[in-house]
PDB file of C-alpha atoms in Angstrom:
ATOM      1  CA  MET A   1     126.679  90.053  16.494  1.00  0.00           C
ATOM      2  CA  LEU A   2     123.258  89.841  14.894  1.00  0.00           C
ATOM      3  CA  ARG A   3     121.506  92.020  12.330  1.00  0.00           C
ATOM      4  CA  SER A   4     117.894  92.326  11.301  1.00  0.00           C
ATOM      5  CA  SER A   5     115.214  94.680  10.048  1.00  0.00           C
ATOM      6  CA  GLN A   6     112.977  96.572  12.496  1.00  0.00           C
ATOM      7  CA  PRO A   7     110.364  94.646  14.496  1.00  0.00           C
ATOM      8  CA  LEU A   8     106.849  95.124  13.126  1.00  0.00           C
ATOM      9  CA  THR A   9     105.188  96.195  16.354  1.00  0.00           C
ATOM     10  CA  GLY A  10     102.923  98.814  14.765  1.00  0.00           C
ATOM     11  CA  PRO A  11     100.776 101.395  16.597  1.00  0.00           C
ATOM     12  CA  ASN A  12      99.173  98.702  18.767  1.00  0.00           C
ATOM     13  CA  ARG A  13     102.515  97.484  20.136  1.00  0.00           C
ATOM     14  CA  LYS A  14     102.067  93.960  18.803  1.00  0.00           C
ATOM     15  CA  ARG A  15     104.331  91.260  20.208  1.00  0.00           C
ATOM     16  CA  CYS A  16     106.154  88.522  18.341  1.00  0.00           C
ATOM     17  CA  ARG A  17     106.777  85.582  20.671  1.00  0.00           C
ATOM     18  CA  GLU A  18     109.140  83.973  18.159  1.00  0.00           C
ATOM     19  CA  ASP A  19     111.347  87.069  18.080  1.00  0.00           C
ATOM     20  CA  GLU A  20     111.358  87.292  21.857  1.00  0.00           C
ATOM     21  CA  LEU A  21     112.280  83.614  22.143  1.00  0.00           C
ATOM     22  CA  LEU A  22     115.030  83.939  19.544  1.00  0.00           C
ATOM     23  CA  LEU A  23     116.723  86.878  21.269  1.00  0.00           C
ATOM     24  CA  GLY A  24     116.222  85.200  24.634  1.00  0.00           C
ATOM     25  CA  THR A  25     118.088  82.065  23.534  1.00  0.00           C
ATOM     26  CA  VAL A  26     121.046  84.134  22.304  1.00  0.00           C
ATOM     27  CA  LEU A  27     121.860  85.193  25.872  1.00  0.00           C
ATOM     28  CA  ASP A  28     123.190  82.853  28.540  1.00  0.00           C
ATOM     29  CA  GLU A  29     121.785  83.062  32.046  1.00  0.00           C
ATOM     30  CA  GLY A  30     122.596  86.406  33.625  1.00  0.00           C
ATOM     31  CA  GLU A  31     123.823  87.963  30.377  1.00  0.00           C
ATOM     32  CA  ARG A  32     122.556  91.192  28.863  1.00  0.00           C
ATOM     33  CA  GLY A  33     122.649  92.305  25.254  1.00  0.00           C
ATOM     34  CA  PHE A  34     122.642  95.581  23.327  1.00  0.00           C
ATOM     35  CA  ILE A  35     120.337  96.608  20.496  1.00  0.00           C
ATOM     36  CA  ILE A  36     121.898  99.317  18.331  1.00  0.00           C
ATOM     37  CA  ASP A  37     119.181 101.049  16.338  1.00  0.00           C
ATOM     38  CA  THR A  38     120.590 103.164  13.518  1.00  0.00           C
ATOM     39  CA  ARG A  39     117.540 105.469  13.635  1.00  0.00           C
ATOM     40  CA  SER A  40     116.795 108.218  16.101  1.00  0.00           C
ATOM     41  CA  ALA A  41     114.348 107.414  18.906  1.00  0.00           C
ATOM     42  CA  GLN A  42     111.851 109.772  17.270  1.00  0.00           C
ATOM     43  CA  ALA A  43     112.191 108.097  13.858  1.00  0.00           C
ATOM     44  CA  ALA A  44     111.711 104.664  15.409  1.00  0.00           C
ATOM     45  CA  LYS A  45     108.605 105.911  17.212  1.00  0.00           C
ATOM     46  CA  GLN A  46     107.198 107.406  14.015  1.00  0.00           C
ATOM     47  CA  ALA A  47     107.800 104.112  12.196  1.00  0.00           C
ATOM     48  CA  ARG A  48     105.130 102.512  14.389  1.00  0.00           C
ATOM     49  CA  MET A  49     102.490 104.453  12.483  1.00  0.00           C
ATOM     50  CA  THR A  50     103.388 102.530   9.316  1.00  0.00           C
ATOM     51  CA  GLY A  51     103.661  99.141  11.002  1.00  0.00           C
ATOM     52  CA  GLY A  52     107.287  99.237  12.125  1.00  0.00           C
ATOM     53  CA  GLY A  53     108.840 100.265  15.409  1.00  0.00           C
ATOM     54  CA  THR A  54     111.401  98.979  17.850  1.00  0.00           C
ATOM     55  CA  GLU A  55     111.689  96.457  20.665  1.00  0.00           C
ATOM     56  CA  PRO A  56     109.512  97.263  23.733  1.00  0.00           C
ATOM     57  CA  LYS A  57     111.546  97.152  26.941  1.00  0.00           C
ATOM     58  CA  ALA A  58     108.913  95.035  28.657  1.00  0.00           C
ATOM     59  CA  SER A  59     109.195  92.302  26.023  1.00  0.00           C
ATOM     60  CA  TYR A  60     113.007  92.339  25.853  1.00  0.00           C
ATOM     61  CA  PRO A  61     114.042  93.023  29.481  1.00  0.00           C
ATOM     62  CA  ARG A  62     117.602  91.708  29.051  1.00  0.00           C
ATOM     63  CA  TRP A  63     118.366  93.911  26.066  1.00  0.00           C
ATOM     64  CA  LYS A  64     119.388  97.557  26.295  1.00  0.00           C
ATOM     65  CA  ARG A  65     118.435  99.669  23.289  1.00  0.00           C
ATOM     66  CA  LEU A  66     120.829 102.349  22.032  1.00  0.00           C
ATOM     67  CA  HIS A  67     119.858 104.791  19.277  1.00  0.00           C
ATOM     68  CA  ARG A  68     122.651 105.976  16.993  1.00  0.00           C
ATOM     69  CA  PRO A  69     120.999 107.736  14.036  1.00  0.00           C
ATOM     70  CA  LEU A  70     122.726 107.432  10.663  1.00  0.00           C
ATOM     71  CA  GLU A  71     121.488 109.039   7.450  1.00  0.00           C
ATOM     72  CA  ARG A  72     120.557 106.620   4.698  1.00  0.00           C
ATOM     73  CA  GLY A  73     118.393 108.470   2.159  1.00  0.00           C
ATOM     74  CA  ARG A  74     118.200 111.747   0.311  1.00  0.00           C
ATOM     75  CA  PRO A  75     120.271 113.787   2.842  1.00  0.00           C
ATOM     76  CA  LEU A  76     123.200 111.425   2.280  1.00  0.00           C
ATOM     77  CA  GLN A  77     122.887 111.623  -1.511  1.00  0.00           C
ATOM     78  CA  GLU A  78     122.675 115.421  -1.384  1.00  0.00           C
ATOM     79  CA  SER A  79     125.730 115.548   0.860  1.00  0.00           C
ATOM     80  CA  PHE A  80     127.630 113.452  -1.692  1.00  0.00           C
ATOM     81  CA  ALA A  81     126.521 115.674  -4.580  1.00  0.00           C
ATOM     82  CA  LYS A  82     127.456 118.880  -2.738  1.00  0.00           C
ATOM     83  CA  LEU A  83     130.901 117.501  -1.961  1.00  0.00           C
ATOM     84  CA  VAL A  84     131.524 116.536  -5.588  1.00  0.00           C
ATOM     85  CA  ASP A  85     130.398 120.006  -6.736  1.00  0.00           C
ATOM     86  CA  ALA A  86     132.782 121.646  -4.269  1.00  0.00           C
ATOM     87  CA  CYS A  87     135.684 119.404  -5.292  1.00  0.00           C
ATOM     88  CA  ASN A  88     135.199 120.298  -8.949  1.00  0.00           C
ATOM     89  CA  ASP A  89     135.031 124.051  -8.349  1.00  0.00           C
ATOM     90  CA  THR A  90     138.667 125.007  -8.892  1.00  0.00           C
ATOM     91  CA  ALA A  91     137.899 128.739  -8.487  1.00  0.00           C
ATOM     92  CA  LEU A  92     137.267 128.450  -4.748  1.00  0.00           C
ATOM     93  CA  THR A  93     139.557 130.195  -2.276  1.00  0.00           C
ATOM     94  CA  MET A  94     140.821 128.118   0.643  1.00  0.00           C
ATOM     95  CA  ASP A  95     138.381 129.715   3.109  1.00  0.00           C
ATOM     96  CA  ARG A  96     135.471 129.202   0.728  1.00  0.00           C
ATOM     97  CA  TRP A  97     136.536 125.613   0.035  1.00  0.00           C
ATOM     98  CA  LEU A  98     136.695 124.750   3.740  1.00  0.00           C
ATOM     99  CA  SER A  99     133.276 126.342   4.252  1.00  0.00           C
ATOM    100  CA  ARG A 100     131.813 124.272   1.410  1.00  0.00           C
ATOM    101  CA  LEU A 101     133.449 121.114   2.754  1.00  0.00           C
ATOM    102  CA  GLU A 102     131.951 121.655   6.182  1.00  0.00           C
ATOM    103  CA  SER A 103     128.490 122.549   4.889  1.00  0.00           C
ATOM    104  CA  CYS A 104     128.159 119.401   2.798  1.00  0.00           C
ATOM    105  CA  ARG A 105     128.582 117.328   6.010  1.00  0.00           C
ATOM    106  CA  TRP A 106     130.120 114.312   4.270  1.00  0.00           C
ATOM    107  CA  LEU A 107     132.894 113.959   6.851  1.00  0.00           C
ATOM    108  CA  SER A 108     130.241 114.120   9.587  1.00  0.00           C
ATOM    109  CA  HIS A 109     128.582 111.074   8.025  1.00  0.00           C
ATOM    110  CA  VAL A 110     131.947 109.283   7.953  1.00  0.00           C
ATOM    111  CA  LYS A 111     132.522 110.095  11.625  1.00  0.00           C
ATOM    112  CA  ALA A 112     129.025 108.958  12.622  1.00  0.00           C
ATOM    113  CA  ALA A 113     129.415 105.637  10.799  1.00  0.00           C
ATOM    114  CA  LEU A 114     132.809 104.906  12.367  1.00  0.00           C
ATOM    115  CA  SER A 115     131.578 105.951  15.826  1.00  0.00           C
ATOM    116  CA  THR A 116     128.582 103.629  15.649  1.00  0.00           C
ATOM    117  CA  ALA A 117     130.729 100.753  14.398  1.00  0.00           C
ATOM    118  CA  CYS A 118     133.139 101.370  17.294  1.00  0.00           C
ATOM    119  CA  LEU A 119     130.210 101.253  19.721  1.00  0.00           C
ATOM    120  CA  ALA A 120     129.136  97.871  18.356  1.00  0.00           C
ATOM    121  CA  ALA A 121     132.726  96.615  18.507  1.00  0.00           C
ATOM    122  CA  GLN A 122     133.155  97.835  22.093  1.00  0.00           C
ATOM    123  CA  CYS A 123     129.989  96.066  23.208  1.00  0.00           C
ATOM    124  CA  LEU A 124     131.321  92.838  21.703  1.00  0.00           C
ATOM    125  CA  ASP A 125     134.967  93.133  22.702  1.00  0.00           C
ATOM    126  CA  ARG A 126     135.005  95.004  26.014  1.00  0.00           C
ATOM    127  CA  GLU A 127     131.566  94.208  27.401  1.00  0.00           C
ATOM    128  CA  GLU A 128     131.628  90.672  25.943  1.00  0.00           C
ATOM    129  CA  ALA A 129     127.947  91.170  25.182  1.00  0.00           C
ATOM    130  CA  CYS A 130     125.749  90.137  22.272  1.00  0.00           C
ATOM    131  CA  VAL A 131     124.803  92.930  19.880  1.00  0.00           C
ATOM    132  CA  LEU A 132     121.816  93.231  17.555  1.00  0.00           C
ATOM    133  CA  VAL A 133     122.068  95.954  14.909  1.00  0.00           C
ATOM    134  CA  HIS A 134     119.116  97.146  12.872  1.00  0.00           C
ATOM    135  CA  GLY A 135     117.591 100.181  11.234  1.00  0.00           C
ATOM    136  CA  ALA A 136     114.413 100.041   9.187  1.00  0.00           C
ATOM    137  CA  GLU A 137     114.790  97.386   6.466  1.00  0.00           C
ATOM    138  CA  GLY A 138     118.161  96.180   7.735  1.00  0.00           C
ATOM    139  CA  THR A 139     119.806  96.482   4.316  1.00  0.00           C
ATOM    140  CA  ASP A 140     121.467  99.907   4.531  1.00  0.00           C
ATOM    141  CA  THR A 141     122.947 101.490   7.675  1.00  0.00           C
ATOM    142  CA  THR A 142     122.633  98.131   9.431  1.00  0.00           C
ATOM    143  CA  LEU A 143     125.113  96.583   6.986  1.00  0.00           C
ATOM    144  CA  LEU A 144     127.356  99.633   7.185  1.00  0.00           C
ATOM    145  CA  VAL A 145     127.737  99.161  10.954  1.00  0.00           C
ATOM    146  CA  THR A 146     128.100  95.363  11.047  1.00  0.00           C
ATOM    147  CA  ALA A 147     130.663  95.318   8.234  1.00  0.00           C
ATOM    148  CA  LEU A 148     132.804  98.073   9.793  1.00  0.00           C
ATOM    149  CA  ALA A 149     132.601  96.481  13.251  1.00  0.00           C
ATOM    150  CA  GLN A 150     133.967  93.227  11.839  1.00  0.00           C
ATOM    151  CA  LEU A 151     136.849  95.036  10.148  1.00  0.00           C
ATOM    152  CA  ILE A 152     137.710  96.695  13.454  1.00  0.00           C
ATOM    153  CA  LEU A 153     137.574  93.432  15.414  1.00  0.00           C
ATOM    154  CA  ASP A 154     138.583  90.640  13.060  1.00  0.00           C
ATOM    155  CA  PRO A 155     142.037  90.563  11.434  1.00  0.00           C
ATOM    156  CA  GLY A 156     140.727  87.917   9.023  1.00  0.00           C
ATOM    157  CA  CYS A 157     138.423  90.500   7.452  1.00  0.00           C
ATOM    158  CA  ARG A 158     141.417  92.748   6.771  1.00  0.00           C
ATOM    159  CA  THR A 159     143.014  90.320   4.315  1.00  0.00           C
ATOM    160  CA  LEU A 160     142.146  90.571   0.632  1.00  0.00           C
ATOM    161  CA  ALA A 161     140.228  87.285   0.646  1.00  0.00           C
ATOM    162  CA  GLY A 162     138.588  88.066   3.984  1.00  0.00           C
ATOM    163  CA  PHE A 163     137.470  91.490   2.804  1.00  0.00           C
ATOM    164  CA  GLN A 164     135.906  89.997  -0.308  1.00  0.00           C
ATOM    165  CA  GLY A 165     134.082  87.495   1.905  1.00  0.00           C
ATOM    166  CA  LEU A 166     132.915  90.330   4.154  1.00  0.00           C
ATOM    167  CA  LEU A 167     131.488  92.235   1.186  1.00  0.00           C
ATOM    168  CA  GLU A 168     129.788  89.126  -0.144  1.00  0.00           C
ATOM    169  CA  ARG A 169     128.245  88.283   3.230  1.00  0.00           C
ATOM    170  CA  GLU A 170     127.413  91.701   4.657  1.00  0.00           C
ATOM    171  CA  TRP A 171     126.450  93.629   1.525  1.00  0.00           C
ATOM    172  CA  ILE A 172     125.617  91.341  -1.390  1.00  0.00           C
ATOM    173  CA  GLU A 173     123.983  88.303   0.231  1.00  0.00           C
ATOM    174  CA  ALA A 174     122.409  90.529   2.896  1.00  0.00           C
ATOM    175  CA  GLY A 175     120.432  92.291   0.182  1.00  0.00           C
ATOM    176  CA  HIS A 176     121.753  95.823  -0.107  1.00  0.00           C
ATOM    177  CA  PRO A 177     119.749  97.253  -3.050  1.00  0.00           C
ATOM    178  CA  PHE A 178     122.690  98.310  -5.213  1.00  0.00           C
ATOM    179  CA  HIS A 179     120.563  99.093  -8.258  1.00  0.00           C
ATOM    180  CA  LEU A 180     118.353 101.518  -6.339  1.00  0.00           C
ATOM    181  CA  ARG A 181     121.101 103.100  -4.263  1.00  0.00           C
ATOM    182  CA  CYS A 182     123.671 103.464  -7.067  1.00  0.00           C
ATOM    183  CA  ALA A 183     121.338 104.251  -9.964  1.00  0.00           C
ATOM    184  CA  ARG A 184     123.091 107.501 -10.836  1.00  0.00           C
ATOM    185  CA  SER A 185     126.306 109.239  -9.897  1.00  0.00           C
ATOM    186  CA  ALA A 186     126.682 112.520  -8.022  1.00  0.00           C
ATOM    187  CA  TYR A 187     127.019 114.276 -11.387  1.00  0.00           C
ATOM    188  CA  SER A 188     123.382 113.576 -12.243  1.00  0.00           C
ATOM    189  CA  HIS A 189     120.870 116.371 -11.722  1.00  0.00           C
ATOM    190  CA  ALA A 190     118.158 113.787 -11.077  1.00  0.00           C
ATOM    191  CA  ARG A 191     117.495 113.144  -7.405  1.00  0.00           C
ATOM    192  CA  LEU A 192     115.891 109.748  -7.158  1.00  0.00           C
ATOM    193  CA  LYS A 193     114.116 109.031  -3.896  1.00  0.00           C
ATOM    194  CA  GLN A 194     115.792 105.665  -3.333  1.00  0.00           C
ATOM    195  CA  GLU A 195     119.326 106.730  -4.190  1.00  0.00           C
ATOM    196  CA  ALA A 196     121.972 106.983  -1.465  1.00  0.00           C
ATOM    197  CA  PRO A 197     125.743 106.332  -1.506  1.00  0.00           C
ATOM    198  CA  LEU A 198     125.841 104.007   1.509  1.00  0.00           C
ATOM    199  CA  PHE A 199     128.322 101.611  -0.066  1.00  0.00           C
ATOM    200  CA  LEU A 200     130.561 104.566  -0.918  1.00  0.00           C
ATOM    201  CA  LEU A 201     130.307 105.722   2.698  1.00  0.00           C
ATOM    202  CA  PHE A 202     131.446 102.259   3.780  1.00  0.00           C
ATOM    203  CA  LEU A 203     134.405 102.360   1.355  1.00  0.00           C
ATOM    204  CA  ASP A 204     135.339 105.813   2.647  1.00  0.00           C
ATOM    205  CA  CYS A 205     135.319 104.495   6.225  1.00  0.00           C
ATOM    206  CA  VAL A 206     137.526 101.585   5.168  1.00  0.00           C
ATOM    207  CA  TRP A 207     139.917 104.090   3.559  1.00  0.00           C
ATOM    208  CA  GLN A 208     140.021 105.991   6.873  1.00  0.00           C
ATOM    209  CA  LEU A 209     140.941 102.747   8.658  1.00  0.00           C
ATOM    210  CA  GLY A 210     143.665 102.052   6.098  1.00  0.00           C
ATOM    211  CA  ARG A 211     145.067 105.558   6.508  1.00  0.00           C
ATOM    212  CA  GLN A 212     145.125 105.342  10.311  1.00  0.00           C
ATOM    213  CA  PHE A 213     146.484 101.773  10.316  1.00  0.00           C
ATOM    214  CA  PRO A 214     148.673 101.601   7.176  1.00  0.00           C
ATOM    215  CA  PHE A 215     150.139  98.168   8.035  1.00  0.00           C
ATOM    216  CA  SER A 216     146.931  96.386   9.087  1.00  0.00           C
ATOM    217  CA  LEU A 217     144.982  96.040   5.814  1.00  0.00           C
ATOM    218  CA  GLU A 218     146.294  93.653   3.160  1.00  0.00           C
ATOM    219  CA  PHE A 219     144.659  95.696   0.389  1.00  0.00           C
ATOM    220  CA  GLY A 220     145.150  99.319  -0.600  1.00  0.00           C
ATOM    221  CA  GLU A 221     143.265 102.293  -1.961  1.00  0.00           C
ATOM    222  CA  GLN A 222     143.194 100.977  -5.532  1.00  0.00           C
ATOM    223  CA  LEU A 223     140.884  98.135  -4.504  1.00  0.00           C
ATOM    224  CA  LEU A 224     138.453 100.565  -2.863  1.00  0.00           C
ATOM    225  CA  LEU A 225     138.432 102.760  -5.993  1.00  0.00           C
ATOM    226  CA  THR A 226     137.775  99.710  -8.175  1.00  0.00           C
ATOM    227  CA  LEU A 227     134.884  98.621  -5.959  1.00  0.00           C
ATOM    228  CA  PHE A 228     133.396 102.124  -6.123  1.00  0.00           C
ATOM    229  CA  ASP A 229     133.616 102.126  -9.919  1.00  0.00           C
ATOM    230  CA  ASN A 230     132.007  98.701 -10.205  1.00  0.00           C
ATOM    231  CA  ALA A 231     129.176  99.560  -7.828  1.00  0.00           C
ATOM    232  CA  TYR A 232     128.048 102.322 -10.212  1.00  0.00           C
ATOM    233  CA  ALA A 233     129.022 100.849 -13.600  1.00  0.00           C
ATOM    234  CA  SER A 234     130.404  97.371 -14.145  1.00  0.00           C
ATOM    235  CA  SER A 235     130.958  94.642 -16.708  1.00  0.00           C
ATOM    236  CA  TYR A 236     130.450  92.126 -13.899  1.00  0.00           C
ATOM    237  CA  GLY A 237     127.342  90.936 -12.122  1.00  0.00           C
ATOM    238  CA  THR A 238     128.564  91.084  -8.511  1.00  0.00           C
ATOM    239  CA  PHE A 239     126.764  94.357  -7.714  1.00  0.00           C
ATOM    240  CA  LEU A 240     123.920  93.802 -10.162  1.00  0.00           C
ATOM    241  CA  GLY A 241     120.285  94.264  -9.092  1.00  0.00           C
ATOM    242  CA  ASN A 242     118.868  94.682  -5.601  1.00  0.00           C
ATOM    243  CA  ASN A 243     118.978  91.148  -4.170  1.00  0.00           C
ATOM    244  CA  GLU A 244     120.235  87.598  -4.694  1.00  0.00           C
ATOM    245  CA  LYS A 245     117.204  86.609  -6.759  1.00  0.00           C
ATOM    246  CA  GLU A 246     117.913  89.351  -9.292  1.00  0.00           C
ATOM    247  CA  ARG A 247     121.568  88.270  -9.477  1.00  0.00           C
ATOM    248  CA  ARG A 248     120.781  84.675 -10.442  1.00  0.00           C
ATOM    249  CA  GLU A 249     121.310  85.515 -14.095  1.00  0.00           C
ATOM    250  CA  SER A 250     124.502  84.089 -15.559  1.00  0.00           C
ATOM    251  CA  THR A 251     127.063  86.859 -15.110  1.00  0.00           C
ATOM    252  CA  HIS A 252     130.797  87.001 -14.539  1.00  0.00           C
ATOM    253  CA  SER A 253     132.078  87.558 -11.001  1.00  0.00           C
ATOM    254  CA  LEU A 254     134.130  90.622 -10.151  1.00  0.00           C
ATOM    255  CA  TRP A 255     136.073  88.539  -7.610  1.00  0.00           C
ATOM    256  CA  ALA A 256     137.273  86.092 -10.272  1.00  0.00           C
ATOM    257  CA  TRP A 257     138.836  88.978 -12.193  1.00  0.00           C
ATOM    258  CA  LEU A 258     140.323  90.687  -9.117  1.00  0.00           C
ATOM    259  CA  ASN A 259     141.907  87.425  -7.960  1.00  0.00           C
ATOM    260  CA  GLU A 260     143.771  86.722 -11.174  1.00  0.00           C
ATOM    261  CA  PRO A 261     147.486  86.751 -10.175  1.00  0.00           C
ATOM    262  CA  GLY A 262     148.432  89.565 -12.533  1.00  0.00           C
ATOM    263  CA  GLU A 263     145.479  91.679 -11.462  1.00  0.00           C
ATOM    264  CA  GLN A 264     145.588  90.924  -7.738  1.00  0.00           C
ATOM    265  CA  LYS A 265     149.057  92.396  -7.345  1.00  0.00           C
ATOM    266  CA  LYS A 266     147.676  95.885  -8.119  1.00  0.00           C
ATOM    267  CA  TYR A 267     145.466  95.810  -5.042  1.00  0.00           C
ATOM    268  CA  LEU A 268     147.818  94.423  -2.401  1.00  0.00           C
ATOM    269  CA  ASN A 269     149.325  96.660   0.283  1.00  0.00           C
ATOM    270  CA  PRO A 270     153.123  96.116   0.215  1.00  0.00           C
ATOM    271  CA  LEU A 271     153.371  97.393   3.812  1.00  0.00           C
ATOM    272  CA  TYR A 272     150.886  94.856   5.176  1.00  0.00           C
ATOM    273  CA  ALA A 273     151.824  92.911   8.308  1.00  0.00           C
ATOM    274  CA  HIS A 274     149.331  90.681  10.070  1.00  0.00           C
ATOM    275  CA  ASN A 275     147.897  92.469  13.097  1.00  0.00           C
ATOM    276  CA  ALA A 276     145.918  90.236  15.440  1.00  0.00           C
ATOM    277  CA  LEU A 277     144.813  93.174  17.589  1.00  0.00           C
ATOM    278  CA  VAL A 278     141.599  95.151  17.439  1.00  0.00           C
ATOM    279  CA  ILE A 279     142.126  98.414  15.525  1.00  0.00           C
ATOM    280  CA  TRP A 280     140.293 101.295  17.205  1.00  0.00           C
ATOM    281  CA  PRO A 281     140.062 104.255  14.820  1.00  0.00           C
ATOM    282  CA  SER A 282     140.148 107.823  16.041  1.00  0.00           C
ATOM    283  CA  VAL A 283     137.043 109.817  15.149  1.00  0.00           C
ATOM    284  CA  GLU A 284     138.380 113.183  16.279  1.00  0.00           C
ATOM    285  CA  PRO A 285     137.928 115.932  13.639  1.00  0.00           C
ATOM    286  CA  GLN A 286     141.639 116.065  12.887  1.00  0.00           C
ATOM    287  CA  SER A 287     141.690 112.296  12.319  1.00  0.00           C
ATOM    288  CA  ILE A 288     138.925 112.150   9.699  1.00  0.00           C
ATOM    289  CA  GLN A 289     140.279 113.326   6.354  1.00  0.00           C
ATOM    290  CA  LEU A 290     138.785 113.816   2.914  1.00  0.00           C
ATOM    291  CA  TRP A 291     139.431 110.857   0.625  1.00  0.00           C
ATOM    292  CA  GLN A 292     141.373 112.810  -1.981  1.00  0.00           C
ATOM    293  CA  GLY A 293     142.176 109.723  -4.034  1.00  0.00           C
ATOM    294  CA  LEU A 294     138.485 109.425  -4.860  1.00  0.00           C
ATOM    295  CA  PHE A 295     137.027 112.908  -4.708  1.00  0.00           C
ATOM    296  CA  PHE A 296     139.986 114.581  -6.482  1.00  0.00           C
ATOM    297  CA  ARG A 297     140.830 111.708  -8.809  1.00  0.00           C
ATOM    298  CA  TRP A 298     139.552 113.452 -11.958  1.00  0.00           C
ATOM    299  CA  ILE A 299     140.988 116.895 -11.268  1.00  0.00           C
ATOM    300  CA  ARG A 300     144.345 116.102  -9.664  1.00  0.00           C
ATOM    301  CA  SER A 301     146.962 113.820 -11.188  1.00  0.00           C
ATOM    302  CA  SER A 302     147.922 110.781  -9.103  1.00  0.00           C
ATOM    303  CA  GLU A 303     151.099 110.215 -11.144  1.00  0.00           C
ATOM    304  CA  TYR A 304     153.534 110.886  -8.311  1.00  0.00           C
ATOM    305  CA  LEU A 305     151.543 108.882  -5.765  1.00  0.00           C
ATOM    306  CA  ASP A 306     151.378 105.968  -8.204  1.00  0.00           C
ATOM    307  CA  GLU A 307     155.137 106.172  -8.734  1.00  0.00           C
ATOM    308  CA  ALA A 308     155.757 106.249  -4.969  1.00  0.00           C
ATOM    309  CA  TRP A 309     153.483 103.248  -4.483  1.00  0.00           C
ATOM    310  CA  ALA A 310     155.287 101.310  -7.214  1.00  0.00           C
ATOM    311  CA  GLU A 311     158.637 102.137  -5.611  1.00  0.00           C
ATOM    312  CA  ILE A 312     157.431 100.871  -2.218  1.00  0.00           C
ATOM    313  CA  GLN A 313     156.326  97.623  -3.863  1.00  0.00           C
ATOM    314  CA  ARG A 314     159.706  97.252  -5.554  1.00  0.00           C
ATOM    315  CA  LEU A 315     161.631  97.844  -2.313  1.00  0.00           C
ATOM    316  CA  VAL A 316     159.487  95.350  -0.376  1.00  0.00           C
ATOM    317  CA  GLU A 317     159.890  92.674  -3.079  1.00  0.00           C
ATOM    318  CA  ASN A 318     163.675  93.149  -3.152  1.00  0.00           C
ATOM    319  CA  ASP A 319     164.052  93.186   0.631  1.00  0.00           C
TER     320      ASP A 319
END
């Protein structure tokens, strides 16, 4: 699996021989590959007017392009804000609450992200084909898809250490602009143009995987909540800035703290059992649920869930 930004073909359909050669060498003789573009065909076409675009079929004859549009900007941020507003409105009736939940479209974004990741995973696993994933800059929805696809396919990424490595490789080193995307929370009335909760969307998708496959992830919900908190406000430098250059300042690593023996125990899943198989999530409406542990965490006590979790840990340790 490869990832990149969009090709800069522009309105004149410019060619890049180096790109064509690179993608040509990836495929063995007789093989075909898939390009998953996380923009709509119309958006990719419009990008040509500002110098971007997508791969012309004539220049990449052995690659099949598939468009799977995923939101990455203001619509995603507004969806997040609407969901938080609905979750904090305790006066809503059940019918009104369900209507608000549907209208914010957050679960639709979760479904779309998981569906696209499954498509990439299927191309790799079932078609045994090479896959190139890209959107516009290659630092937002591109990373969302490649990271989720690896979780679906690779049991190594589902361990605590493997998941940390996945985040480091696919989000931090790959240049996701955390400072721009996580500048403010959903409680802010400011709507910054660059803000979008893509990393939160990824964490939500991981939570969905953990809920559907409760034995297959070595880490639990508490780790995902901690990562969410540290993406928006942190004493550590792991999610600082927008790229590796900006993170060169001397800061403490979040991973060093999480991996301290006394701290690490909080994040482990006591039900975990190594699963070497691919985990294919269901994306049917009844299978995608609201992440209550996050979106209701400030208005609904988690005391009983925490007690149940502690009891499971105790039983597993004494078994």
